mmCIF file of C-alpha atoms and ligand atoms in Angstrom:
data_model
loop_
_atom_site.group_PDB
_atom_site.id
_atom_site.type_symbol
_atom_site.label_atom_id
_atom_site.label_comp_id
_atom_site.label_asym_id
_atom_site.label_seq_id
_atom_site.Cartn_x
_atom_site.Cartn_y
_atom_site.Cartn_z
ATOM 1 C CA MET A 21 187.343 -162.724 263.047
ATOM 2 C CA THR A 22 188.154 -159.441 264.700
ATOM 3 C CA THR A 23 191.394 -157.910 263.559
ATOM 4 C CA ALA A 24 193.658 -156.265 266.078
ATOM 5 C CA TRP A 25 196.636 -154.108 265.178
ATOM 6 C CA LEU A 26 199.668 -153.668 267.335
ATOM 7 C CA VAL A 27 200.986 -150.239 266.369
ATOM 8 C CA LEU A 28 204.188 -148.592 267.431
ATOM 9 C CA ALA A 29 203.696 -145.146 268.967
ATOM 10 C CA LEU A 30 206.943 -143.412 269.795
ATOM 11 C CA GLY A 31 205.700 -139.866 269.268
ATOM 12 C CA ASN A 32 208.429 -137.397 268.391
ATOM 13 C CA SER A 33 211.165 -139.662 269.647
ATOM 14 C CA ARG A 34 210.442 -142.111 266.843
ATOM 15 C CA GLU A 35 213.927 -142.960 265.864
ATOM 16 C CA HIS A 36 214.297 -143.437 262.172
ATOM 17 C CA ALA A 37 216.074 -140.656 260.395
ATOM 18 C CA GLY A 38 214.243 -141.791 257.269
ATOM 19 C CA ASN A 39 211.210 -139.554 257.811
ATOM 20 C CA ASP A 40 209.911 -136.526 259.684
ATOM 21 C CA GLY A 41 207.928 -138.415 262.303
ATOM 22 C CA TYR A 42 204.242 -138.471 263.101
ATOM 23 C CA ASP A 43 201.974 -136.651 265.537
ATOM 24 C CA ASP A 44 200.527 -139.221 267.885
ATOM 25 C CA SER A 45 198.354 -138.643 270.910
ATOM 26 C CA PRO A 46 197.934 -142.265 271.938
ATOM 27 C CA SER A 47 194.578 -142.240 273.712
ATOM 28 C CA GLN A 48 192.830 -140.383 270.865
ATOM 29 C CA HIS A 49 194.584 -140.733 267.539
ATOM 30 C CA TYR A 50 197.135 -142.711 265.664
ATOM 31 C CA SER A 51 198.626 -141.376 262.446
ATOM 32 C CA TRP A 52 200.297 -143.296 259.680
ATOM 33 C CA ASP A 53 200.746 -143.022 255.935
ATOM 34 C CA SER A 54 200.935 -145.085 252.793
ATOM 35 C CA THR A 55 204.685 -145.679 253.117
ATOM 36 C CA VAL A 56 203.870 -148.054 256.006
ATOM 37 C CA GLN A 57 203.103 -151.689 255.336
ATOM 38 C CA ASN A 58 199.465 -152.691 256.037
ATOM 39 C CA HIS A 59 198.457 -149.000 255.790
ATOM 40 C CA ALA A 60 195.232 -149.658 253.892
ATOM 41 C CA ARG A 61 194.200 -152.831 255.722
ATOM 42 C CA VAL A 62 193.352 -151.124 258.993
ATOM 43 C CA ALA A 63 189.601 -150.521 259.186
ATOM 44 C CA VAL A 64 186.891 -148.974 261.332
ATOM 45 C CA GLY A 65 185.864 -151.545 263.937
ATOM 46 C CA ASP A 66 189.344 -153.025 264.262
ATOM 47 C CA VAL A 67 191.007 -153.179 267.655
ATOM 48 C CA ILE A 68 194.063 -150.945 267.948
ATOM 49 C CA ALA A 69 196.723 -151.644 270.587
ATOM 50 C CA LEU A 70 199.435 -149.024 270.957
ATOM 51 C CA TRP A 71 202.843 -149.841 272.374
ATOM 52 C CA ASP A 72 206.244 -148.199 272.674
ATOM 53 C CA ARG A 73 208.373 -151.362 272.291
ATOM 54 C CA LYS A 74 208.760 -151.621 276.088
ATOM 55 C CA GLU A 75 205.102 -152.102 276.996
ATOM 56 C CA LEU A 76 201.453 -151.662 276.107
ATOM 57 C CA ILE A 77 200.211 -148.042 276.161
ATOM 58 C CA GLY A 78 196.529 -148.827 275.722
ATOM 59 C CA VAL A 79 193.836 -150.526 273.672
ATOM 60 C CA SER A 80 190.754 -149.261 271.884
ATOM 61 C CA VAL A 81 188.476 -149.726 268.882
ATOM 62 C CA ILE A 82 188.814 -147.557 265.790
ATOM 63 C CA GLU A 83 185.767 -145.298 265.411
ATOM 64 C CA ALA A 84 186.816 -143.483 262.255
ATOM 65 C CA ILE A 85 189.752 -143.096 259.908
ATOM 66 C CA ASP A 86 190.421 -139.791 258.159
ATOM 67 C CA THR A 87 192.472 -139.861 255.013
ATOM 68 C CA ALA A 88 194.156 -137.097 253.041
ATOM 69 C CA ILE A 89 196.835 -136.662 250.424
ATOM 70 C CA ALA A 90 200.027 -134.957 251.518
ATOM 71 C CA GLU A 91 203.599 -134.402 250.412
ATOM 72 C CA LYS A 92 206.114 -136.288 252.495
ATOM 73 C CA THR A 93 209.842 -135.658 252.596
ATOM 74 C CA LEU A 94 211.855 -138.857 252.525
ATOM 75 C CA TYR A 95 215.548 -139.018 253.357
ATOM 76 C CA SER A 96 217.859 -141.650 251.960
ATOM 77 C CA CYS A 97 221.461 -142.659 251.402
ATOM 78 C CA PRO A 98 222.946 -140.804 248.378
ATOM 79 C CA GLN A 99 224.854 -143.947 247.405
ATOM 80 C CA CYS A 100 222.398 -146.860 247.681
ATOM 81 C CA GLY A 101 219.093 -144.990 248.069
ATOM 82 C CA LYS A 102 218.011 -146.904 251.217
ATOM 83 C CA ALA A 103 216.266 -145.048 254.057
ATOM 84 C CA ASP A 104 218.230 -146.821 256.772
ATOM 85 C CA ILE A 105 220.448 -143.849 257.671
ATOM 86 C CA LYS A 106 221.766 -142.773 261.054
ATOM 87 C CA ARG A 107 222.889 -139.378 262.259
ATOM 88 C CA ARG A 108 226.221 -139.619 264.043
ATOM 89 C CA GLN A 109 226.774 -137.731 267.286
ATOM 90 C CA ARG A 110 230.171 -136.113 266.804
ATOM 91 C CA GLU A 111 232.024 -137.547 263.810
ATOM 92 C CA LYS A 112 232.074 -135.968 260.375
ATOM 93 C CA PRO A 113 230.555 -136.540 257.902
ATOM 94 C CA ALA A 114 227.393 -136.511 259.980
ATOM 95 C CA TYR A 115 225.512 -139.448 258.417
ATOM 96 C CA ARG A 116 226.146 -143.118 257.970
ATOM 97 C CA CYS A 117 224.135 -145.557 255.878
ATOM 98 C CA GLY A 118 223.121 -148.653 257.820
ATOM 99 C CA LYS A 119 222.825 -150.672 254.616
ATOM 100 C CA CYS A 120 225.969 -149.917 252.604
ATOM 101 C CA GLY A 121 228.123 -148.137 255.201
ATOM 102 C CA HIS A 122 228.531 -145.006 253.096
ATOM 103 C CA LEU A 123 229.416 -141.815 255.045
ATOM 104 C CA PHE A 124 227.968 -138.520 253.846
ATOM 105 C CA PRO A 125 227.349 -134.938 255.039
ATOM 106 C CA ALA A 126 223.636 -134.734 254.133
ATOM 107 C CA PRO A 127 220.991 -137.273 253.120
ATOM 108 C CA ARG A 128 219.334 -137.207 249.742
ATOM 109 C CA GLN A 129 215.888 -135.623 250.020
ATOM 110 C CA ARG A 130 212.882 -136.140 247.862
ATOM 111 C CA THR A 131 209.211 -135.484 248.326
ATOM 112 C CA ARG A 132 206.490 -137.809 247.258
ATOM 113 C CA PRO A 133 202.738 -137.695 247.575
ATOM 114 C CA VAL A 134 201.413 -140.073 250.214
ATOM 115 C CA THR A 135 198.018 -140.897 251.603
ATOM 116 C CA THR A 136 197.872 -139.999 255.271
ATOM 117 C CA TYR A 137 195.617 -141.808 257.715
ATOM 118 C CA ARG A 138 194.517 -140.763 261.179
ATOM 119 C CA SER A 139 192.400 -142.961 263.399
ATOM 120 C CA ALA A 140 189.981 -141.678 266.028
ATOM 121 C CA HIS A 141 189.658 -144.156 268.901
ATOM 122 C CA SER A 142 189.116 -142.204 272.143
ATOM 123 C CA LYS A 143 185.686 -143.647 273.020
ATOM 124 C CA ARG A 144 186.747 -147.114 274.187
ATOM 125 C CA TRP A 145 190.269 -146.231 275.271
ATOM 126 C CA MET A 146 191.608 -148.488 277.998
ATOM 127 C CA ASN A 147 194.909 -147.481 279.566
ATOM 128 C CA GLY A 148 197.356 -150.357 279.282
ATOM 129 C CA ARG A 149 200.479 -149.063 281.058
ATOM 130 C CA GLY A 150 201.996 -151.727 283.236
ATOM 131 C CA LEU A 151 199.715 -154.502 281.932
ATOM 132 C CA LEU A 152 201.664 -156.258 279.172
ATOM 133 C CA SER A 153 205.350 -156.129 278.320
ATOM 134 C CA GLY A 154 206.841 -155.787 274.856
ATOM 135 C CA SER A 155 207.720 -159.466 274.658
ATOM 136 C CA GLU A 156 204.226 -160.504 275.778
ATOM 137 C CA LEU A 157 202.762 -158.291 273.057
ATOM 138 C CA ARG A 158 205.090 -159.676 270.374
ATOM 139 C CA ALA A 159 203.907 -163.161 271.254
ATOM 140 C CA LEU A 160 200.301 -162.120 270.477
ATOM 141 C CA CYS A 161 201.182 -161.079 266.920
ATOM 142 C CA ASP A 162 200.684 -163.257 263.867
ATOM 143 C CA ALA A 163 204.437 -162.926 263.248
ATOM 144 C CA PRO A 164 206.179 -162.425 266.628
ATOM 145 C CA LYS A 165 209.483 -161.436 265.001
ATOM 146 C CA SER A 166 207.939 -158.798 262.746
ATOM 147 C CA GLN A 167 209.622 -155.378 262.666
ATOM 148 C CA LEU A 168 206.649 -153.574 261.152
ATOM 149 C CA SER A 169 205.227 -150.491 262.830
ATOM 150 C CA MET A 170 201.681 -151.820 262.182
ATOM 151 C CA ARG A 171 201.392 -155.541 262.708
ATOM 152 C CA PRO A 172 198.352 -157.775 262.762
ATOM 153 C CA ALA A 173 197.648 -159.477 266.091
ATOM 154 C CA ARG A 174 195.063 -161.939 267.390
ATOM 155 C CA TRP A 175 192.336 -160.067 269.228
ATOM 156 C CA GLU A 176 191.112 -163.253 270.912
ATOM 157 C CA ARG A 177 194.535 -163.774 272.465
ATOM 158 C CA LEU A 178 195.034 -160.115 273.331
ATOM 159 C CA ARG A 179 191.600 -160.050 274.980
ATOM 160 C CA GLN A 180 192.431 -163.149 277.031
ATOM 161 C CA ALA A 181 195.785 -161.671 278.061
ATOM 162 C CA LEU A 182 194.079 -158.455 279.180
ATOM 163 C CA LEU A 183 191.452 -160.361 281.129
ATOM 164 C CA ASP A 184 194.160 -162.442 282.796
ATOM 165 C CA VAL A 185 196.113 -159.425 284.034
ATOM 166 C CA THR A 186 193.314 -156.980 284.877
ATOM 167 C CA GLY A 187 190.217 -158.799 285.848
ATOM 168 C CA GLN A 188 188.646 -155.582 284.456
ATOM 169 C CA ALA A 189 186.206 -157.670 282.534
ATOM 170 C CA SER A 190 183.813 -154.787 281.898
ATOM 171 C CA THR A 191 186.337 -152.585 280.074
ATOM 172 C CA VAL A 192 187.616 -155.447 277.981
ATOM 173 C CA LYS A 193 184.037 -156.494 277.159
ATOM 174 C CA ASP A 194 183.298 -152.903 276.210
ATOM 175 C CA ILE A 195 186.075 -153.050 273.676
ATOM 176 C CA ALA A 196 184.920 -156.430 272.422
ATOM 177 C CA ALA A 197 181.345 -155.162 272.024
ATOM 178 C CA ALA A 198 182.474 -152.361 269.745
ATOM 179 C CA THR A 199 184.497 -154.458 267.336
ATOM 180 C CA ARG A 200 183.531 -155.621 263.892
ATOM 181 C CA LEU A 201 182.986 -159.160 265.165
ATOM 182 C CA ALA A 202 180.251 -158.014 267.527
ATOM 183 C CA ILE A 203 178.791 -155.743 264.876
ATOM 184 C CA ALA A 204 178.381 -158.655 262.465
ATOM 185 C CA GLY A 205 176.293 -160.296 265.194
ATOM 186 C CA GLY A 206 173.767 -157.484 265.128
ATOM 187 C CA HIS A 207 175.335 -154.888 267.413
ATOM 188 C CA ARG A 208 175.467 -152.121 264.861
ATOM 189 C CA GLU A 209 176.916 -148.658 265.125
ATOM 190 C CA SER A 210 176.322 -145.992 262.523
ATOM 191 C CA MET A 211 179.927 -145.762 261.282
ATOM 192 C CA VAL A 212 179.948 -149.417 260.464
ATOM 193 C CA ARG A 213 176.459 -149.543 259.037
ATOM 194 C CA VAL A 214 177.774 -147.364 256.237
ATOM 195 C CA ARG A 215 180.384 -149.998 255.456
ATOM 196 C CA VAL A 216 177.886 -152.848 255.440
ATOM 197 C CA GLY A 217 175.521 -150.873 253.215
ATOM 198 C CA GLN A 218 178.422 -149.997 250.975
ATOM 199 C CA GLU A 219 179.171 -153.645 250.214
ATOM 200 C CA ALA A 220 175.563 -154.386 249.241
ATOM 201 C CA PHE A 221 175.533 -151.241 247.124
ATOM 202 C CA ARG A 222 178.765 -152.250 245.388
ATOM 203 C CA LYS A 223 177.368 -155.705 244.550
ATOM 204 C CA GLN A 224 174.260 -154.114 243.099
ATOM 205 C CA LEU A 225 176.343 -151.792 240.911
ATOM 206 C CA LEU A 226 178.508 -154.695 239.756
ATOM 207 C CA ARG A 227 175.395 -156.634 238.708
ATOM 208 C CA ALA A 228 174.001 -153.629 236.857
ATOM 209 C CA GLN A 229 177.192 -152.323 235.222
ATOM 210 C CA GLY A 230 179.651 -155.201 235.117
ATOM 211 C CA GLU A 231 183.350 -154.961 235.876
ATOM 212 C CA ILE A 232 183.819 -151.429 234.582
ATOM 213 C CA CYS A 233 185.346 -148.411 236.236
ATOM 214 C CA ALA A 234 183.274 -145.433 235.064
ATOM 215 C CA PHE A 235 186.407 -143.364 234.411
ATOM 216 C CA THR A 236 189.024 -145.882 233.256
ATOM 217 C CA GLY A 237 187.146 -148.838 231.732
ATOM 218 C CA PRO A 238 187.368 -152.611 232.306
ATOM 219 C CA THR A 239 188.690 -153.390 235.810
ATOM 220 C CA PRO A 240 188.546 -156.572 237.889
ATOM 221 C CA ALA A 241 185.783 -156.561 240.503
ATOM 222 C CA ALA A 242 188.383 -156.929 243.268
ATOM 223 C CA ALA A 243 189.683 -153.435 242.474
ATOM 224 C CA LEU A 244 186.277 -151.753 242.110
ATOM 225 C CA GLU A 245 184.518 -149.742 244.791
ATOM 226 C CA ALA A 246 181.135 -148.032 244.934
ATOM 227 C CA ALA A 247 181.369 -144.254 244.997
ATOM 228 C CA HIS A 248 178.309 -142.577 246.471
ATOM 229 C CA LEU A 249 177.217 -139.623 244.380
ATOM 230 C CA TYR A 250 174.238 -138.579 246.461
ATOM 231 C CA SER A 251 176.450 -137.880 249.449
ATOM 232 C CA TYR A 252 177.369 -134.674 247.645
ATOM 233 C CA ALA A 253 173.724 -133.662 247.382
ATOM 234 C CA GLU A 254 171.357 -132.335 250.036
ATOM 235 C CA SER A 255 169.743 -135.663 250.771
ATOM 236 C CA GLY A 256 171.897 -138.488 252.006
ATOM 237 C CA GLU A 257 169.342 -141.126 251.059
ATOM 238 C CA HIS A 258 170.007 -144.134 248.949
ATOM 239 C CA HIS A 259 169.161 -143.775 245.278
ATOM 240 C CA ASP A 260 169.254 -146.386 242.523
ATOM 241 C CA TYR A 261 171.407 -144.262 240.247
ATOM 242 C CA GLY A 262 173.332 -142.645 243.084
ATOM 243 C CA GLY A 263 176.528 -144.588 242.630
ATOM 244 C CA LEU A 264 179.435 -145.144 240.288
ATOM 245 C CA LEU A 265 181.833 -148.043 240.218
ATOM 246 C CA LEU A 266 185.359 -146.700 240.408
ATOM 247 C CA ARG A 267 188.765 -148.290 240.639
ATOM 248 C CA ARG A 268 190.034 -148.005 244.201
ATOM 249 C CA ASP A 269 192.696 -145.347 243.561
ATOM 250 C CA ILE A 270 190.388 -143.407 241.260
ATOM 251 C CA HIS A 271 187.684 -143.513 243.939
ATOM 252 C CA ARG A 272 190.003 -141.942 246.504
ATOM 253 C CA LEU A 273 191.100 -139.203 244.104
ATOM 254 C CA PHE A 274 187.463 -138.608 243.168
ATOM 255 C CA ASP A 275 186.426 -138.315 246.819
ATOM 256 C CA LEU A 276 189.154 -135.736 247.340
ATOM 257 C CA GLY A 277 188.218 -133.792 244.197
ATOM 258 C CA TYR A 278 191.377 -134.476 242.165
ATOM 259 C CA ILE A 279 189.231 -136.221 239.596
ATOM 260 C CA ALA A 280 185.783 -134.912 238.663
ATOM 261 C CA VAL A 281 183.343 -135.019 235.760
ATOM 262 C CA ASP A 282 182.773 -132.253 233.255
ATOM 263 C CA THR A 283 179.070 -132.929 232.761
ATOM 264 C CA ALA A 284 178.774 -130.517 229.812
ATOM 265 C CA GLY A 285 181.165 -132.605 227.755
ATOM 266 C CA GLY A 286 180.579 -135.948 229.524
ATOM 267 C CA THR A 287 184.314 -136.195 230.071
ATOM 268 C CA VAL A 288 186.704 -136.857 232.929
ATOM 269 C CA ASP A 289 188.402 -133.783 234.364
ATOM 270 C CA VAL A 290 191.716 -134.268 236.141
ATOM 271 C CA ALA A 291 193.085 -131.496 238.385
ATOM 272 C CA SER A 292 196.230 -129.858 237.036
ATOM 273 C CA SER A 293 198.053 -130.805 240.250
ATOM 274 C CA LEU A 294 198.049 -134.399 238.965
ATOM 275 C CA SER A 295 199.539 -133.447 235.573
ATOM 276 C CA HIS A 296 202.910 -135.004 236.387
ATOM 277 C CA TYR A 297 201.344 -138.431 236.970
ATOM 278 C CA PRO A 298 200.879 -139.856 233.465
ATOM 279 C CA CYS A 299 198.488 -142.626 234.511
ATOM 280 C CA TYR A 300 196.028 -140.014 235.815
ATOM 281 C CA ALA A 301 196.846 -137.107 233.494
ATOM 282 C CA GLN A 302 195.990 -139.230 230.438
ATOM 283 C CA LEU A 303 192.410 -139.572 231.692
ATOM 284 C CA HIS A 304 191.812 -135.834 231.341
ATOM 285 C CA GLY A 305 189.272 -135.109 228.616
ATOM 286 C CA GLN A 306 188.424 -138.784 228.047
ATOM 287 C CA PRO A 307 184.751 -139.621 227.683
ATOM 288 C CA LEU A 308 183.190 -141.533 230.592
ATOM 289 C CA LYS A 309 183.223 -145.286 230.041
ATOM 290 C CA MET A 310 179.496 -145.546 230.731
ATOM 291 C CA GLN A 311 176.416 -143.491 229.945
ATOM 292 C CA PHE A 312 175.609 -141.246 232.843
ATOM 293 C CA ARG A 313 171.966 -140.691 233.614
ATOM 294 C CA PRO A 314 170.204 -137.327 233.823
ATOM 295 C CA GLU A 315 169.803 -137.793 237.606
ATOM 296 C CA GLN A 316 173.547 -138.190 237.946
ATOM 297 C CA ARG A 317 174.385 -134.885 236.291
ATOM 298 C CA GLY A 318 173.242 -132.835 239.296
ATOM 299 C CA TRP A 319 175.232 -134.950 241.720
ATOM 300 C CA LEU A 320 178.354 -134.789 239.573
ATOM 301 C CA ASP A 321 178.018 -131.001 239.344
ATOM 302 C CA ALA A 322 177.571 -130.839 243.127
ATOM 303 C CA HIS A 323 180.677 -132.966 243.527
ATOM 304 C CA TRP A 324 182.666 -130.576 241.344
ATOM 305 C CA LEU A 325 181.425 -127.534 243.229
ATOM 306 C CA SER A 326 182.094 -128.931 246.683
ATOM 307 C CA LYS A 327 185.399 -130.679 246.060
ATOM 308 C CA ARG A 328 187.273 -129.130 243.173
ATOM 309 C CA PRO A 329 188.017 -125.690 244.692
ATOM 310 C CA ARG A 330 189.999 -127.417 247.452
ATOM 311 C CA VAL A 331 192.598 -129.157 245.291
HETATM 312 ZN ZN1 ZN B 409 223.697 -146.734 251.450
#
């Protein structure tokens, strides 16, 4: 079933005082981060419908998602720690907590590392202004009363609603043809072919290596992903020994270069910028949890060279 996401795009006027806001340019990109519920469930091939609470802005299909690690400043109530704080217009002190009612001159600030996500979805963009109201959109969601900024919706119902109001069958069909549902039926695009291949590759690694993360040890299959080593080498072709099974979080940190392999010692090397995270820092210097093959050494060295200088 095709997943659609109804996402709230308020640009710089996004109201919560609890964060610094996001840079959205609705017809091309949508940005979110790991403090948002459902942040990691959104995938390439999903339908994305942007709205501003009043009405639909537009609909498209996600072509790519870029991720990065960033520091985010979070503001909260100094008394109860909740982010539900409001800036008052004239009265002093200037802030009021919506949860506990506490009044205070300045919010508590702290930074925390977050994963940031940015979708690219300009190709199939269909302008939706004036087509569907906020309440019509809410009714298409799995949970119509949800307050989330990213909420799952039924694409089948959204598609029908769009067809009913536009009669622009071709644009709506264009969107439908680019979704994951259509792709599973043989309509493949390169971005998604990588995903399909990835799953087969992961299964093959699981059969060969068992439920073991190469850097941390025994891990349930549900939390293991296939990391492609050969993507760091000149040739992007598939290779039997070109992958490692890694726990999902470890995989992301590996892809970004925060975790690498010291092939001389056969040990895990963790970037010093992660030293204040004990669960990652303790991996530094540990031997790999599996024998790495001679072919893999070159790829792991290439990974180090291309990724490590950036972190
Ligand atoms: Zn409070």
